[in-house]
JSON list of C-alpha atoms in Angstrom, two decimals:
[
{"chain": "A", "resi": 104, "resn": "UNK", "atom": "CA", "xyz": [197.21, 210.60, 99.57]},
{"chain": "A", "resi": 105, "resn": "UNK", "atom": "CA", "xyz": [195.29, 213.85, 99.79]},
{"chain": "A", "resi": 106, "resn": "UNK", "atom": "CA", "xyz": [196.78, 217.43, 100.30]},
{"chain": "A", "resi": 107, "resn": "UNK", "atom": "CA", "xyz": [195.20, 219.74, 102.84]},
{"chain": "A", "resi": 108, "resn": "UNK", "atom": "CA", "xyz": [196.82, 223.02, 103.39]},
{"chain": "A", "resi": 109, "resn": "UNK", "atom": "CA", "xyz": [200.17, 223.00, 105.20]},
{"chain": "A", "resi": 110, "resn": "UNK", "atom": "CA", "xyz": [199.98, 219.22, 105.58]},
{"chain": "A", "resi": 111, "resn": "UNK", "atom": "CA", "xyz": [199.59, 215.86, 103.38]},
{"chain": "A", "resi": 112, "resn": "UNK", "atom": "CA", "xyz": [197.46, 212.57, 104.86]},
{"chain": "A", "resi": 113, "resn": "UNK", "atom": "CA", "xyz": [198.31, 209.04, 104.19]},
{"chain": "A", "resi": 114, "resn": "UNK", "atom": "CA", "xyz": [195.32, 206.73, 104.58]},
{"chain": "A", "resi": 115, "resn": "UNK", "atom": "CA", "xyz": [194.01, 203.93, 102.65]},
{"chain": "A", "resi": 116, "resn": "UNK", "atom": "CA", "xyz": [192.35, 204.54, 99.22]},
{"chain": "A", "resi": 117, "resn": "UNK", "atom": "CA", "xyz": [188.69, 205.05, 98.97]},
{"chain": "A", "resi": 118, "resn": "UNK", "atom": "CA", "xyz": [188.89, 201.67, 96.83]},
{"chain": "A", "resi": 119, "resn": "UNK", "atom": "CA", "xyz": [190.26, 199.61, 99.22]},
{"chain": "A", "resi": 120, "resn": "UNK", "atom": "CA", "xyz": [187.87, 201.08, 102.27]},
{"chain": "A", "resi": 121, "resn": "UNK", "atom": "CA", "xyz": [184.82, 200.30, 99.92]},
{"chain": "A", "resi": 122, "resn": "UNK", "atom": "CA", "xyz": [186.29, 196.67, 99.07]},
{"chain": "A", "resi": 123, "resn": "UNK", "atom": "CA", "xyz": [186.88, 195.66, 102.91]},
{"chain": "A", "resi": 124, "resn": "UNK", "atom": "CA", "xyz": [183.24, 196.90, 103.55]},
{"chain": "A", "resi": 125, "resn": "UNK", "atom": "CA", "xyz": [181.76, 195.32, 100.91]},
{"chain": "A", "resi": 126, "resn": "UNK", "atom": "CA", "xyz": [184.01, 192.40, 100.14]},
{"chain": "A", "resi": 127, "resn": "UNK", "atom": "CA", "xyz": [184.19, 190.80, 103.77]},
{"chain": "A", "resi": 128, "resn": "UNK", "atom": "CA", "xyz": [180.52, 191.13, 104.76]},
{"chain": "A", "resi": 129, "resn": "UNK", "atom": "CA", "xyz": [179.81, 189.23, 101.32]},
{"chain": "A", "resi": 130, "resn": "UNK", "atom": "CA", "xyz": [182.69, 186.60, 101.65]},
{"chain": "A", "resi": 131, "resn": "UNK", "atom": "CA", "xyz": [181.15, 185.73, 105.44]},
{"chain": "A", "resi": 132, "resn": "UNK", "atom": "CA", "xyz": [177.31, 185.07, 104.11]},
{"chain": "A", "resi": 133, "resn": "UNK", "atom": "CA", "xyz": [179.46, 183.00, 100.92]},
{"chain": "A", "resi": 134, "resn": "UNK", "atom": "CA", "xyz": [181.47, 181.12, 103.64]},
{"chain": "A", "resi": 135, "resn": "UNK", "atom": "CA", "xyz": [178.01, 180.18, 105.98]},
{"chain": "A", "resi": 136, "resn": "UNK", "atom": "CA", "xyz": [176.40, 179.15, 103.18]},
{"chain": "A", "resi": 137, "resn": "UNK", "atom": "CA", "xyz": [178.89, 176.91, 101.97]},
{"chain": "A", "resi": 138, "resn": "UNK", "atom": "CA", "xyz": [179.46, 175.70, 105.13]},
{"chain": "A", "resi": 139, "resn": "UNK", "atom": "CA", "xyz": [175.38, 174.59, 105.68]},
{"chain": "A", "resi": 140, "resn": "UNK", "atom": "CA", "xyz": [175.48, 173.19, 102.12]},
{"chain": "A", "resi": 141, "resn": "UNK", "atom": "CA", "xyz": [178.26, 171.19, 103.27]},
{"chain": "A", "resi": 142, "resn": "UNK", "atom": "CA", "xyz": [177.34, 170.26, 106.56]},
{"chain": "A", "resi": 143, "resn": "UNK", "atom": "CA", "xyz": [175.62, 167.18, 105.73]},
{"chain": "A", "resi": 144, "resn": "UNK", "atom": "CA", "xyz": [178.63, 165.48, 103.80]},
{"chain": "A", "resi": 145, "resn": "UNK", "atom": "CA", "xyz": [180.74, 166.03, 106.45]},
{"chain": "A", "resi": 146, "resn": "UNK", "atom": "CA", "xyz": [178.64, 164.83, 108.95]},
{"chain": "A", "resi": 147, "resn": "UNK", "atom": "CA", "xyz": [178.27, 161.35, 106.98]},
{"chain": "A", "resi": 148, "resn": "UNK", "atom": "CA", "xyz": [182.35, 161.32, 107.33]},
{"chain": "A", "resi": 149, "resn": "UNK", "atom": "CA", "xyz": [183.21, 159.49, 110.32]},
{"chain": "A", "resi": 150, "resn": "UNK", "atom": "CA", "xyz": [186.89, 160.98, 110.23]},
{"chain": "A", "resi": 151, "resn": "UNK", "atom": "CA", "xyz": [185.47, 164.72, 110.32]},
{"chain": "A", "resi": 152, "resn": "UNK", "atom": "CA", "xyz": [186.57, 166.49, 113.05]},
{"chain": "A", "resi": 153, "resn": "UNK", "atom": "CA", "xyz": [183.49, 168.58, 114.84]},
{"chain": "A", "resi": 154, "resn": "UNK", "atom": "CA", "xyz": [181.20, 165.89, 114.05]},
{"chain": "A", "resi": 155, "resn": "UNK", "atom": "CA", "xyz": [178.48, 166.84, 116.36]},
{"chain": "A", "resi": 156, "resn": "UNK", "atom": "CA", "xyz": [177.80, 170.58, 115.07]},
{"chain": "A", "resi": 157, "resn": "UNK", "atom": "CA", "xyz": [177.86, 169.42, 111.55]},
{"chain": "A", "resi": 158, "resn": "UNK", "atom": "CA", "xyz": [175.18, 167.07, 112.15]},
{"chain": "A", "resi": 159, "resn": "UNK", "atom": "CA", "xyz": [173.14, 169.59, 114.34]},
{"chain": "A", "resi": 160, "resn": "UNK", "atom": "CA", "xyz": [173.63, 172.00, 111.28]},
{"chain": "A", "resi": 161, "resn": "UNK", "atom": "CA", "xyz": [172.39, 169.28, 108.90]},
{"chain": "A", "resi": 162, "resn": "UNK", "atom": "CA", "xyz": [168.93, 168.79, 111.04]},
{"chain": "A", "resi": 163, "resn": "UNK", "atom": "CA", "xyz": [168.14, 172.37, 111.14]},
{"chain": "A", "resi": 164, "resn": "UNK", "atom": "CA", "xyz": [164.70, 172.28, 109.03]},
{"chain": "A", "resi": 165, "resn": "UNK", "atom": "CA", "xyz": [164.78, 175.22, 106.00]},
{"chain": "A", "resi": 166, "resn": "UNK", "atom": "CA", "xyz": [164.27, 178.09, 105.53]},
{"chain": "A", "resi": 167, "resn": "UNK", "atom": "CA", "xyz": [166.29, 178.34, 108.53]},
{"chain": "A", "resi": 168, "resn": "UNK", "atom": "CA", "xyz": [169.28, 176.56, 108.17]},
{"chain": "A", "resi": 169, "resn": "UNK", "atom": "CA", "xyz": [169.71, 178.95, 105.05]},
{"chain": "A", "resi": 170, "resn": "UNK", "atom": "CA", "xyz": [168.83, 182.33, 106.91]},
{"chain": "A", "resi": 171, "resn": "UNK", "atom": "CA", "xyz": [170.73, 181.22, 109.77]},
{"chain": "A", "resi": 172, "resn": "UNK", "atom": "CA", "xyz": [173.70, 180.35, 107.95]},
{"chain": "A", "resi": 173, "resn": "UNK", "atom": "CA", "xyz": [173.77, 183.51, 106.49]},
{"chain": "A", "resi": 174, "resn": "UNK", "atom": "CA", "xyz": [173.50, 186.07, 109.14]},
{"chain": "A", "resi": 175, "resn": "UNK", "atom": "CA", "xyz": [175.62, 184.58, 110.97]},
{"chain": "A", "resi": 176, "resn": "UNK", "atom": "CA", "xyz": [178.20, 185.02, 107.59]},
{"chain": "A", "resi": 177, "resn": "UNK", "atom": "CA", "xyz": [177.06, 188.18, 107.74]},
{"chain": "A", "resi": 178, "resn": "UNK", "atom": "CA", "xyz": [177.97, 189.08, 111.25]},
{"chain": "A", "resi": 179, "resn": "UNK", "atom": "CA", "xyz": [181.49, 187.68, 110.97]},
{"chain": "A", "resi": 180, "resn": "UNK", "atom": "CA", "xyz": [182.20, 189.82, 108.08]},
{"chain": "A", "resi": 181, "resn": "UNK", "atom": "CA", "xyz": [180.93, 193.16, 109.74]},
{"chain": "A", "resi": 182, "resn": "UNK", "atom": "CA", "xyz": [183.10, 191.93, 112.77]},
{"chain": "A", "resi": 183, "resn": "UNK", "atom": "CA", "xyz": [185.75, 191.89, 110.60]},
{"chain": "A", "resi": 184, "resn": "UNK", "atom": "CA", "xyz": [185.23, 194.92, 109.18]},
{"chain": "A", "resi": 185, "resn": "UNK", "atom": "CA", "xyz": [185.30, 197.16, 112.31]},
{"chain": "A", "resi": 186, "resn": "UNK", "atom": "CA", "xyz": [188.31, 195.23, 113.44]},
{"chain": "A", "resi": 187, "resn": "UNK", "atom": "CA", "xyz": [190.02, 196.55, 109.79]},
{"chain": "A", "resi": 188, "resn": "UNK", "atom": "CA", "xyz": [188.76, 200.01, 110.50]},
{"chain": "A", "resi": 189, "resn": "UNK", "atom": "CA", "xyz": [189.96, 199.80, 113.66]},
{"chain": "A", "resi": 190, "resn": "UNK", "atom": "CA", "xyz": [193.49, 198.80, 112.94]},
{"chain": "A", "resi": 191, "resn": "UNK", "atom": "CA", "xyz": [194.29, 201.01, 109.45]},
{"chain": "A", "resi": 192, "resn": "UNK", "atom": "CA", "xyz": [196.34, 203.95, 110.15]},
{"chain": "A", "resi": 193, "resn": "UNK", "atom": "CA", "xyz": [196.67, 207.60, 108.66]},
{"chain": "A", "resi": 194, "resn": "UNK", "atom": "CA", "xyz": [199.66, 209.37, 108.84]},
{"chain": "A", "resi": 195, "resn": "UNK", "atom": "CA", "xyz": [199.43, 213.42, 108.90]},
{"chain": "A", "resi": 196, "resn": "UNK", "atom": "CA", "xyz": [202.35, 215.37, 107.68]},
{"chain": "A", "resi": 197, "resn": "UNK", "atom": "CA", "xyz": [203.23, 218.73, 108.03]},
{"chain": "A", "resi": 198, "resn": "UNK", "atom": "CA", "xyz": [206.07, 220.93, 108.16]},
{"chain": "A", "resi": 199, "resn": "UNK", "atom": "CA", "xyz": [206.48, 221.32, 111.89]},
{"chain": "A", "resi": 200, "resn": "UNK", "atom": "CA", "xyz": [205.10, 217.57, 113.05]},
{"chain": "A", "resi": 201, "resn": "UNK", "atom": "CA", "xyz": [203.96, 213.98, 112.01]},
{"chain": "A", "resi": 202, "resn": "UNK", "atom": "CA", "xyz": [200.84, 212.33, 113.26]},
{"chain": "A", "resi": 203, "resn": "UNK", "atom": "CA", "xyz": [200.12, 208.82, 113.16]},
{"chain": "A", "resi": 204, "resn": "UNK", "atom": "CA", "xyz": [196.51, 207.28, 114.47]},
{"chain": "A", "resi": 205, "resn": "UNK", "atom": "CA", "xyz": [194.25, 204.30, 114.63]},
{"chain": "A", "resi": 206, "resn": "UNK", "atom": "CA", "xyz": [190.54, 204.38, 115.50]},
{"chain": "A", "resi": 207, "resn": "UNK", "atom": "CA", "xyz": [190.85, 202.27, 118.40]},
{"chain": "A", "resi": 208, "resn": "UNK", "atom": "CA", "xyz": [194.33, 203.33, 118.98]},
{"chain": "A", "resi": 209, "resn": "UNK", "atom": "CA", "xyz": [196.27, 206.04, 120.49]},
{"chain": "A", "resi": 210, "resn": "UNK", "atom": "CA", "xyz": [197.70, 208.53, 118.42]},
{"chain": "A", "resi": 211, "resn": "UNK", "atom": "CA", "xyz": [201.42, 209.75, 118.31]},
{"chain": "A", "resi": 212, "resn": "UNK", "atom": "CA", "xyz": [202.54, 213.21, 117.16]},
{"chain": "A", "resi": 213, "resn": "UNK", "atom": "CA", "xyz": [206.37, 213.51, 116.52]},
{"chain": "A", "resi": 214, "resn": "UNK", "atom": "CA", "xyz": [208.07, 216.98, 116.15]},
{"chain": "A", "resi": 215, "resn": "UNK", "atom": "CA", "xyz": [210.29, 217.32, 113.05]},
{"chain": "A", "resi": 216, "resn": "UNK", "atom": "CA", "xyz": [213.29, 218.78, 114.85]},
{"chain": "A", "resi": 217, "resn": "UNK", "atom": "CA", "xyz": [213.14, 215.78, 116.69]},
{"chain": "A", "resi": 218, "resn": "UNK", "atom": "CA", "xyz": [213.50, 213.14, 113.37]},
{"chain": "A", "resi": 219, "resn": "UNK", "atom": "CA", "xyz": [216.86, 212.30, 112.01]},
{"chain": "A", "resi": 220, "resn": "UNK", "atom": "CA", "xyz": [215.62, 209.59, 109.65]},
{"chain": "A", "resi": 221, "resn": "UNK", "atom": "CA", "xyz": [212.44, 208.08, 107.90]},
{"chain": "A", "resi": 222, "resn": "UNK", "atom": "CA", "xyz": [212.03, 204.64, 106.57]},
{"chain": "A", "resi": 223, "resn": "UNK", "atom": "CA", "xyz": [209.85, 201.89, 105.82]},
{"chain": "A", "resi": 224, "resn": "UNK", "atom": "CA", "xyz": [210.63, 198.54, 107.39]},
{"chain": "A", "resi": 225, "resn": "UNK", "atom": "CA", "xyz": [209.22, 195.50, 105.88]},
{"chain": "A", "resi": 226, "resn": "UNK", "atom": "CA", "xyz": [205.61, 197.10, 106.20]},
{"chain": "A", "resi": 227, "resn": "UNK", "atom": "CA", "xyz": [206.82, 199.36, 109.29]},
{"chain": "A", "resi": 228, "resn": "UNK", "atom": "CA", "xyz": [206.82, 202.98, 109.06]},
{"chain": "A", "resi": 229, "resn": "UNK", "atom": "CA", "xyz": [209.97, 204.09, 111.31]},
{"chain": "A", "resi": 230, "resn": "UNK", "atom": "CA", "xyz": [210.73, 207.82, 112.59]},
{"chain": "A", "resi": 231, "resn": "UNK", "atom": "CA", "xyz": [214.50, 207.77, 114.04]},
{"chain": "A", "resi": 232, "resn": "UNK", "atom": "CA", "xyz": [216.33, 210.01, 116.28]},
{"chain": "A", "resi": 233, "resn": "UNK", "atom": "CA", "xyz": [219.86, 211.67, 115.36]},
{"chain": "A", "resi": 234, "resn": "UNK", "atom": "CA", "xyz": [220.74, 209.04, 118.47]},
{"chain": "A", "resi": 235, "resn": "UNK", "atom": "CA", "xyz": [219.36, 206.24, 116.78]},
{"chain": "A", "resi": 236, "resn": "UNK", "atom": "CA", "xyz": [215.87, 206.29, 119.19]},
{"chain": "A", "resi": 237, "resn": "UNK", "atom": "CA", "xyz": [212.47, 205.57, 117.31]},
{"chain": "A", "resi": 238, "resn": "UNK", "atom": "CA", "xyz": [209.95, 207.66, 118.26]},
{"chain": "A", "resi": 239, "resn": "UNK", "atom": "CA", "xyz": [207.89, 204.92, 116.27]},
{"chain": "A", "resi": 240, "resn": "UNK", "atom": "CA", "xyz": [207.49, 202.23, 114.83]},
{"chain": "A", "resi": 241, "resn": "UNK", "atom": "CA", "xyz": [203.74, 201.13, 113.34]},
{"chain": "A", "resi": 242, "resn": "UNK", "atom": "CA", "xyz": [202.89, 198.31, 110.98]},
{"chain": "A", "resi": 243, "resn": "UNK", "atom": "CA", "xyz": [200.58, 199.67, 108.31]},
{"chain": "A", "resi": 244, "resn": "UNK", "atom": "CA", "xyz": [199.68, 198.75, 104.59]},
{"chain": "A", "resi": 245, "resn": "UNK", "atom": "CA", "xyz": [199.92, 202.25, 103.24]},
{"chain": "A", "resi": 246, "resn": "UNK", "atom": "CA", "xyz": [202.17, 202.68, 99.90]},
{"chain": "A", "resi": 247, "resn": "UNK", "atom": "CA", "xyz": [205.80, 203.08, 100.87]},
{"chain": "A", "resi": 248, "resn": "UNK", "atom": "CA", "xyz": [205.69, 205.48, 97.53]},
{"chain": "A", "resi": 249, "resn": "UNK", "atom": "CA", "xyz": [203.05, 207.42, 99.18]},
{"chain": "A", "resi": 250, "resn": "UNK", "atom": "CA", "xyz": [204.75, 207.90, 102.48]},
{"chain": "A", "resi": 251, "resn": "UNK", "atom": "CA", "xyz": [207.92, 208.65, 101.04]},
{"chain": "A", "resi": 252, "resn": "UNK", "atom": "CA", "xyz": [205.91, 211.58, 98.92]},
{"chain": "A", "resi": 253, "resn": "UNK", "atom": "CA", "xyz": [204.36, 212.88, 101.70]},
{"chain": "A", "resi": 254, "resn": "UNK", "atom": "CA", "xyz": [207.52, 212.96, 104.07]},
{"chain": "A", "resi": 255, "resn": "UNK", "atom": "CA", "xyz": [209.93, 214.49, 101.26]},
{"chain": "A", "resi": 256, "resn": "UNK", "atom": "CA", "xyz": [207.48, 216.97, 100.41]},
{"chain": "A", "resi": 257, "resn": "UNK", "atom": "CA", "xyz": [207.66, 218.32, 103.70]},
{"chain": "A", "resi": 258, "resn": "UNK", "atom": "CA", "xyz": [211.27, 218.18, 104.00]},
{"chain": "A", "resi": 259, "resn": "UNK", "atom": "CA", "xyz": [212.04, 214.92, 106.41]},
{"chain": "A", "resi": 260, "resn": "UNK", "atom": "CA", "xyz": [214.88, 212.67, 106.14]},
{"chain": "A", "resi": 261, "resn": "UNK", "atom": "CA", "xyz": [213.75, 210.05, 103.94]},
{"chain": "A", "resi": 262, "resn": "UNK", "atom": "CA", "xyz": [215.87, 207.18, 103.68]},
{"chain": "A", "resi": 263, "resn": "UNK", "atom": "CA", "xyz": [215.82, 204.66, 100.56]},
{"chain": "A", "resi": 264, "resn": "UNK", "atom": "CA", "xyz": [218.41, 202.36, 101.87]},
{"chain": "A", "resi": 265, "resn": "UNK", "atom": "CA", "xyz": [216.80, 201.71, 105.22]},
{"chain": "A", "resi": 266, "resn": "UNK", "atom": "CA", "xyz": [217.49, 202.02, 108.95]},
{"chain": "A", "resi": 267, "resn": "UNK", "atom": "CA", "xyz": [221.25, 202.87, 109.23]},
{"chain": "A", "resi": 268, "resn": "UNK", "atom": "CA", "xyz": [220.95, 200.79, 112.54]},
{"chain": "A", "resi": 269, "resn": "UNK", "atom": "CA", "xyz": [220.36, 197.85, 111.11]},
{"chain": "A", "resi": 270, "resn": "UNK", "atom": "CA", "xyz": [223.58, 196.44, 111.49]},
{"chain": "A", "resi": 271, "resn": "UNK", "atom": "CA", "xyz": [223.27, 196.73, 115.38]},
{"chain": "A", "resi": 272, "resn": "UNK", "atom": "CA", "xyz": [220.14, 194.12, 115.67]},
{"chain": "A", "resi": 273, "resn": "UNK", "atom": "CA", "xyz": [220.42, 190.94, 117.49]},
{"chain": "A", "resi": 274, "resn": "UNK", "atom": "CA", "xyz": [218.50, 188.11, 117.15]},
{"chain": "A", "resi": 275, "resn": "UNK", "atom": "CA", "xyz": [216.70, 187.23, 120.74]},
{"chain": "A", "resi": 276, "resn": "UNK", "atom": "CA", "xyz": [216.88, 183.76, 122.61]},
{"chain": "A", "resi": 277, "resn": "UNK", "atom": "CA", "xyz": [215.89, 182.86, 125.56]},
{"chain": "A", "resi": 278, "resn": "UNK", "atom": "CA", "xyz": [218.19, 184.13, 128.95]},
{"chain": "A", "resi": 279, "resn": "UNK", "atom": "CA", "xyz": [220.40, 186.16, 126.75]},
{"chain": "A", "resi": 280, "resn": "UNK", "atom": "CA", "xyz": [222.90, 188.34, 128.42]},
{"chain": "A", "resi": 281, "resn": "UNK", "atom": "CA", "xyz": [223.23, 192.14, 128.16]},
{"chain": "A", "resi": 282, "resn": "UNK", "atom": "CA", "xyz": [219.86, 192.73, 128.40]},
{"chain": "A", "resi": 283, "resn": "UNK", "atom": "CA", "xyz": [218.38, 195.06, 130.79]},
{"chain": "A", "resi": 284, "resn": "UNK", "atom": "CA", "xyz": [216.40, 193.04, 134.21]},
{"chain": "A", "resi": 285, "resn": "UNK", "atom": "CA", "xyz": [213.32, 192.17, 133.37]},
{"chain": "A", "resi": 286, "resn": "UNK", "atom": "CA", "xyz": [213.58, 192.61, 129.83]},
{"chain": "A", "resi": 287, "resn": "UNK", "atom": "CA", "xyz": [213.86, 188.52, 129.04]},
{"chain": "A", "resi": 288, "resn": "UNK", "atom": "CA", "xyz": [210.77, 187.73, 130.45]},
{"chain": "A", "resi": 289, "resn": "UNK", "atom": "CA", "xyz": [209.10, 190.24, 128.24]},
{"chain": "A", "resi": 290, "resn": "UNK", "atom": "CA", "xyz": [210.72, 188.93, 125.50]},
{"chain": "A", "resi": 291, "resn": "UNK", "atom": "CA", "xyz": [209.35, 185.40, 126.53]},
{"chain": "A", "resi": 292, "resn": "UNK", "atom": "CA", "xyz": [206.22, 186.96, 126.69]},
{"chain": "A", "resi": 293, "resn": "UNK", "atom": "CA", "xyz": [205.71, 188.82, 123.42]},
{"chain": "A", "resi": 294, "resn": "UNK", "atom": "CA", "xyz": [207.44, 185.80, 121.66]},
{"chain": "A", "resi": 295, "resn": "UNK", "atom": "CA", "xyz": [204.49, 183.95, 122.91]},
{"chain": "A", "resi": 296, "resn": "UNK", "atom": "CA", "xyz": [201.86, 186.15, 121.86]},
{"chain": "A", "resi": 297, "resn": "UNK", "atom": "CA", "xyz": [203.84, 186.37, 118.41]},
{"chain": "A", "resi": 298, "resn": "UNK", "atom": "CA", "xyz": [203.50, 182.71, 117.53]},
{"chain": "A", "resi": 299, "resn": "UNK", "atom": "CA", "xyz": [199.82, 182.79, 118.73]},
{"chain": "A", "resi": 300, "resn": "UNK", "atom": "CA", "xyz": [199.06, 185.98, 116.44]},
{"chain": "A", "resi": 301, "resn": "UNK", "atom": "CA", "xyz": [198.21, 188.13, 119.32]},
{"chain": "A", "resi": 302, "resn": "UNK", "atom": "CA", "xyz": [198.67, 191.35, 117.79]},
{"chain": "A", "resi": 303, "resn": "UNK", "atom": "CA", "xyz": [197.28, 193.85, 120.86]},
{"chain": "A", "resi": 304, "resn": "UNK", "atom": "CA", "xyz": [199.08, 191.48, 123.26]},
{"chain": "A", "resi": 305, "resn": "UNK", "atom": "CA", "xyz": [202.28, 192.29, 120.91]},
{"chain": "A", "resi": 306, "resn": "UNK", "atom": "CA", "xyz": [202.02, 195.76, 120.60]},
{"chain": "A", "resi": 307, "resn": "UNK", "atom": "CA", "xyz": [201.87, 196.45, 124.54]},
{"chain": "A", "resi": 308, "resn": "UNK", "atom": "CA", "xyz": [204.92, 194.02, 125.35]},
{"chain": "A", "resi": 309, "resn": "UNK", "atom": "CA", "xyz": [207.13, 196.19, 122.66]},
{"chain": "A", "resi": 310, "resn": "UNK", "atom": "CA", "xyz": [205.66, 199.43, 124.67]},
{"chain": "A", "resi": 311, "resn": "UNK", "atom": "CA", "xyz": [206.93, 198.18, 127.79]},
{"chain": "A", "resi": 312, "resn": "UNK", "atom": "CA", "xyz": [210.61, 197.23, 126.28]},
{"chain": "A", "resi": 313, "resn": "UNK", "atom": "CA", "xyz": [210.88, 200.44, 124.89]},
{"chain": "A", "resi": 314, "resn": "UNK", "atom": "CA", "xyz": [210.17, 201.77, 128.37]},
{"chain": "A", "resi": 315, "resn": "UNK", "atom": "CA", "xyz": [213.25, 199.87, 129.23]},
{"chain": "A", "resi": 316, "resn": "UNK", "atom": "CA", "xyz": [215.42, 201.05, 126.18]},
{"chain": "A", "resi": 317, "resn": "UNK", "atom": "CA", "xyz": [215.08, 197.84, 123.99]},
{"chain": "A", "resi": 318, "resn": "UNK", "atom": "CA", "xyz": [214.12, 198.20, 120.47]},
{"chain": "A", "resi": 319, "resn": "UNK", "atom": "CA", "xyz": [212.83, 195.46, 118.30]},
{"chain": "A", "resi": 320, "resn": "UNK", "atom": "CA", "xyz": [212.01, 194.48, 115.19]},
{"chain": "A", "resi": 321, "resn": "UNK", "atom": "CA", "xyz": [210.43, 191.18, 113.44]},
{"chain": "A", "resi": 322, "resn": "UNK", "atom": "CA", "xyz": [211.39, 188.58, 110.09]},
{"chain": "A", "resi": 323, "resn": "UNK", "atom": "CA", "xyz": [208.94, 186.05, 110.09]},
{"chain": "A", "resi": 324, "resn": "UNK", "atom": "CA", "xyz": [208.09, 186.26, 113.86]},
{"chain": "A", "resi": 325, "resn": "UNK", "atom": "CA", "xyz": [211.54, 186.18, 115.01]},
{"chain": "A", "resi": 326, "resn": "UNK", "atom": "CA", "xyz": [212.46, 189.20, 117.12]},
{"chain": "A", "resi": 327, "resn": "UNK", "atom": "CA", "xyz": [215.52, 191.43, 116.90]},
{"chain": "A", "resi": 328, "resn": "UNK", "atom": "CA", "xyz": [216.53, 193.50, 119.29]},
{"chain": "A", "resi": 329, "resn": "UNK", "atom": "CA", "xyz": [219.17, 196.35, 120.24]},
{"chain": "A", "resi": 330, "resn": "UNK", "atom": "CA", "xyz": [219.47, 199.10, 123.42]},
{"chain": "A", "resi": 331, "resn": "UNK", "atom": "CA", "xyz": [219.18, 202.87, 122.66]},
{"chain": "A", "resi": 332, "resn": "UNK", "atom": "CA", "xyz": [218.40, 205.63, 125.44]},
{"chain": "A", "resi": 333, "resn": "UNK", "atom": "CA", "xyz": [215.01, 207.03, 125.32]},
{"chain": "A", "resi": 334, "resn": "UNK", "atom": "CA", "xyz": [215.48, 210.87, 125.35]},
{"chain": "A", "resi": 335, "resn": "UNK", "atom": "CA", "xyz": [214.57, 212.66, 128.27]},
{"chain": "A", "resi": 336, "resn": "UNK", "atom": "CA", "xyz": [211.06, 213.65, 126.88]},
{"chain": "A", "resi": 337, "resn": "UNK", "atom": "CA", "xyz": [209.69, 211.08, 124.06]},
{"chain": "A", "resi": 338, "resn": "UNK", "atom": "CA", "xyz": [206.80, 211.43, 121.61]},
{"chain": "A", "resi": 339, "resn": "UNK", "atom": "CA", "xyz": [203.60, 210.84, 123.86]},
{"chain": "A", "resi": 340, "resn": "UNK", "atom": "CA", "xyz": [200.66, 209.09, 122.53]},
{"chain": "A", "resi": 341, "resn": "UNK", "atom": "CA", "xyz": [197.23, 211.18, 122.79]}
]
């Protein structure tokens, strides 16, 4: 968490930014290594699944099989790495306004007058209306001490205990009633990409929900939902 002027930023330590690109770059050429060593005894196992690229690994003549196994490693792990850049977000705080962004996502800014409550939710950062509408809701791995720091310091709503709408949360199934037209089928749809770890897929099915006033939230890739009215002009993503 670093102070700058009117405003405190919450972003991942230095430590952990140096660890995912060192660390997964490293574990990649470890795991294509291990996986040409290998590739010989599993070939020789009749039961193996993906018996025919083991054995085409185990003919590769060395050096190559070595050099190849590594870059490739290597590649992986730098894939990996932009995709973790990518994805981390910083949150900006200041007195008037809070700022979340992503590298490869849009950015929201939320006015203060406009945020009733603040709260972490599982590993969601939440900023609630007086009416009970969040202006957001981002998944994140930055300190919950950190954010709640930053946000008192600059005089927002923190809450310890939680979202105080909790209570109002349904668990979705399929086809169920009181649910605005349409809003099933997304449902359907994002509970798809859910079980199949689609992330991006996820992210734009809640967008479109919230377009239609249904807000959600997740326990072990179950979704929750409840209706709120989107004010009459929302935090817009830049």
């Amino acid at each position: 968490m670093a102070h700058e002027d009117a405003q405190t930023v919450v972003a991942v330590p230095a430590g952990e930014r140096a660890l995912i690109a060192w660390g997964f770059p490293i574990a990649g050429m470890a795991l294509g290594w291990l996986l040409k060593a290998a590739a010989g005894w599993i070939a020789g196992l009749s039961w193996a699944p993906f018996q025919g690229p083991f054995k085409l690994i185990a003919q590769i003549p060395e050096p190559w099989a070595t050099v190849g196994a590594l870059a490739l490693g290597l590649v992986a792990g730098l894939l990996l790495v932009l995709t973790a850049i990518g994805e981390r977000l910083t949150v900006t705080v200041r007195d008037d306004a809070a700022m979340l962004t992503r590298v490869d996502g849009p950015s929201r800014t939320v006015a203060r007058a406009d945020v009733a409550a603040v709260f972490t939710d599982g590993k969601q950062l939440v900023l609630q209306g007086v009416d009970g509408w969040e202006h957001v809701r981002e998944s994140s791995d930055l300190r919950p001490a950190e954010l709640r720091a930053a946000f008192t310091a600059h005089g927002y709503p923190w809450r310890d205990d939680g979202d105080p709408h909790r209570d109002l949360f349904r668990l979705w199934v399929p086809d169920l009633p009181g649910l605005p037209d349409g809003a099933n089928a997304l449902l359907a749809a994002r509970a798809k990409a859910l079980s199949q770890r689609e992330e991006t897929e996820s992210a734009v099915l809640r967008e479109e929900l919230r377009r239609l006033g249904v807000l959600l939230r997740e326990e072990k890739r179950r979704q929750y939902w409840r209706l709120a009215t989107p004010p009459a002009k929302d935090d817009r993503a830049v």
